[in-house]
Amino acid sequence: KNEVEQSPQNLTAQEGEFITINCSYSVGISALHWLQQHPGGGIVSLFMLSSGKKKHGRLIATINIQEKHSSLHITASHPRDSAVYICAVTGTASKLTFGTGTRLQVTL
Amino acid sequence: EPEVTQTPSHQVTQMGQEVILRCVPISNHLYFYWYRQILGQKVEFLVSFYNNEISEKSEIFDDQFSVERPDGSNFTLKIRSTKLEDSAMYFCASSRRQASTNEKLFFGSGTQLSVL
């Protein structure tokens, strides 16, 4: 069973700050997903990666397979980035195993 | 962008009643999933469905739960006799290929189930 841990659990940042959210997992995976959950509850997939680094706008996701660790970075953060960011992993099966999420609040 | 749609957005039911949560996955997707999130807790996997049968289920998905794809578009989750602890947000998701093949999942906006 894969254990997925995220840190920090809560994060408050000022607009414009560079943000990093970390995710570690215990068992080898085939892919890691970064997801965003807004206060209304809906979940949006941000990234899916199995190696290296991906960038989309102000968001960057990296993964180190050997260390079983991934990071999500947000550059020039903005209040609209406020949400819960969730790391989830998948192995050989079809299911995702989710982390507890990181609640991000970006203030003006 | 295509969407996964879920209905209803909120469902209130009495303990012991049957509920059916409905989902319309993205039309060319072949894999379908139900997840749930109890308030304040992690999202948990319930079941995956492919080729008209369950491909994987969690220990949560006991005999009280069932899934069905009654036609070419809908994917439903039925809870036969609801319990208080079934109160949660239920998310439907779909993908073109299996999640383990580096395939992006698309989630619906969820159905908030409240069992009284």
Coordinates of C-alpha atoms in Angstrom, one line a residue, chain A residues 6-98:
Chain A
Q6 CA 2.4 16.1 1.7
S7 CA 3.9 19.1 3.3
P8 CA 3.1 21.7 4.4
Q9 CA -0.5 20.9 5.3
N10 CA -1.4 24.6 5.3
L11 CA 0.4 27.5 3.6
T12 CA -0.2 31.2 3.6
A13 CA 1.7 33.4 1.2
Q14 CA 1.6 37.0 0.0
E15 CA 0.8 37.8 -3.6
G16 CA 3.9 37.4 -5.7
E17 CA 5.7 34.9 -3.5
F18 CA 7.3 31.7 -4.9
I19 CA 5.5 28.7 -3.4
T20 CA 6.7 25.1 -3.0
I21 CA 4.5 22.1 -2.0
N22 CA 6.2 18.8 -1.4
C23 CA 5.0 15.2 -1.9
S24 CA 6.6 12.0 -0.9
Y25 CA 5.5 8.4 -1.4
S26 CA 6.6 5.1 -0.1
V27 CA 6.3 2.6 -3.0
G28 CA 7.4 2.9 -6.6
I29 CA 4.8 4.3 -8.9
S30 CA 4.0 4.6 -12.6
A31 CA 2.8 8.2 -12.4
L32 CA 2.2 11.1 -10.1
H33 CA -0.6 13.5 -10.4
W34 CA -0.9 17.1 -9.0
L35 CA -4.5 18.1 -8.6
Q36 CA -6.2 21.3 -7.5
Q37 CA -9.4 21.4 -5.4
H38 CA -11.3 24.7 -5.1
P39 CA -13.6 25.6 -2.2
G40 CA -16.6 24.4 -4.2
G41 CA -15.1 20.9 -4.1
G42 CA -14.4 20.2 -7.8
I43 CA -11.0 18.6 -8.7
V44 CA -8.9 19.7 -11.6
S45 CA -5.9 17.8 -12.9
L46 CA -2.9 20.1 -13.1
F47 CA 0.0 17.7 -14.0
M48 CA 0.7 14.1 -14.6
L49 CA 4.3 13.1 -14.6
S50 CA 6.5 10.0 -14.3
S51 CA 9.9 11.7 -14.7
G52 CA 11.7 15.0 -14.9
K53 CA 9.8 18.3 -14.9
K54 CA 6.7 19.8 -16.5
K55 CA 5.7 23.5 -16.7
H56 CA 2.3 25.1 -17.4
G57 CA 2.1 28.8 -17.1
R58 CA 3.2 29.7 -13.6
L59 CA 3.1 26.2 -12.4
I60 CA 6.1 23.8 -12.4
A61 CA 6.1 20.2 -11.2
T62 CA 9.2 18.1 -10.7
I63 CA 9.7 14.5 -9.7
N64 CA 12.6 12.5 -8.5
I65 CA 11.8 8.8 -8.9
Q66 CA 14.9 7.6 -6.9
E67 CA 14.0 9.7 -3.9
K68 CA 10.2 9.1 -4.3
H69 CA 9.6 12.8 -4.1
S70 CA 7.8 15.4 -6.1
S71 CA 7.4 19.2 -5.8
L72 CA 4.9 21.6 -7.1
H73 CA 6.0 25.2 -7.5
I74 CA 4.0 28.3 -8.1
T75 CA 5.8 31.4 -9.3
A76 CA 4.4 34.9 -8.8
S77 CA 1.5 33.6 -6.7
H78 CA -1.9 35.2 -7.0
P79 CA -5.0 35.1 -4.7
R80 CA -6.7 33.1 -7.4
D81 CA -4.2 30.3 -6.8
S82 CA -5.8 29.8 -3.3
A83 CA -7.0 26.2 -3.3
V84 CA -6.1 22.8 -1.9
Y85 CA -3.3 21.2 -3.9
I86 CA -3.3 17.4 -3.8
C87 CA -0.7 14.9 -4.8
A88 CA -1.9 11.5 -6.0
V89 CA 0.0 8.4 -7.3
T90 CA -0.8 5.4 -9.3
G91 CA 1.0 2.1 -9.5
T92 CA 0.3 -0.8 -11.7
A93 CA -3.4 -0.8 -10.9
S94 CA -6.0 1.6 -12.1
K95 CA -6.6 3.6 -8.9
L96 CA -5.1 6.8 -7.6
T97 CA -3.9 7.0 -4.0
F98 CA -4.3 10.5 -2.7

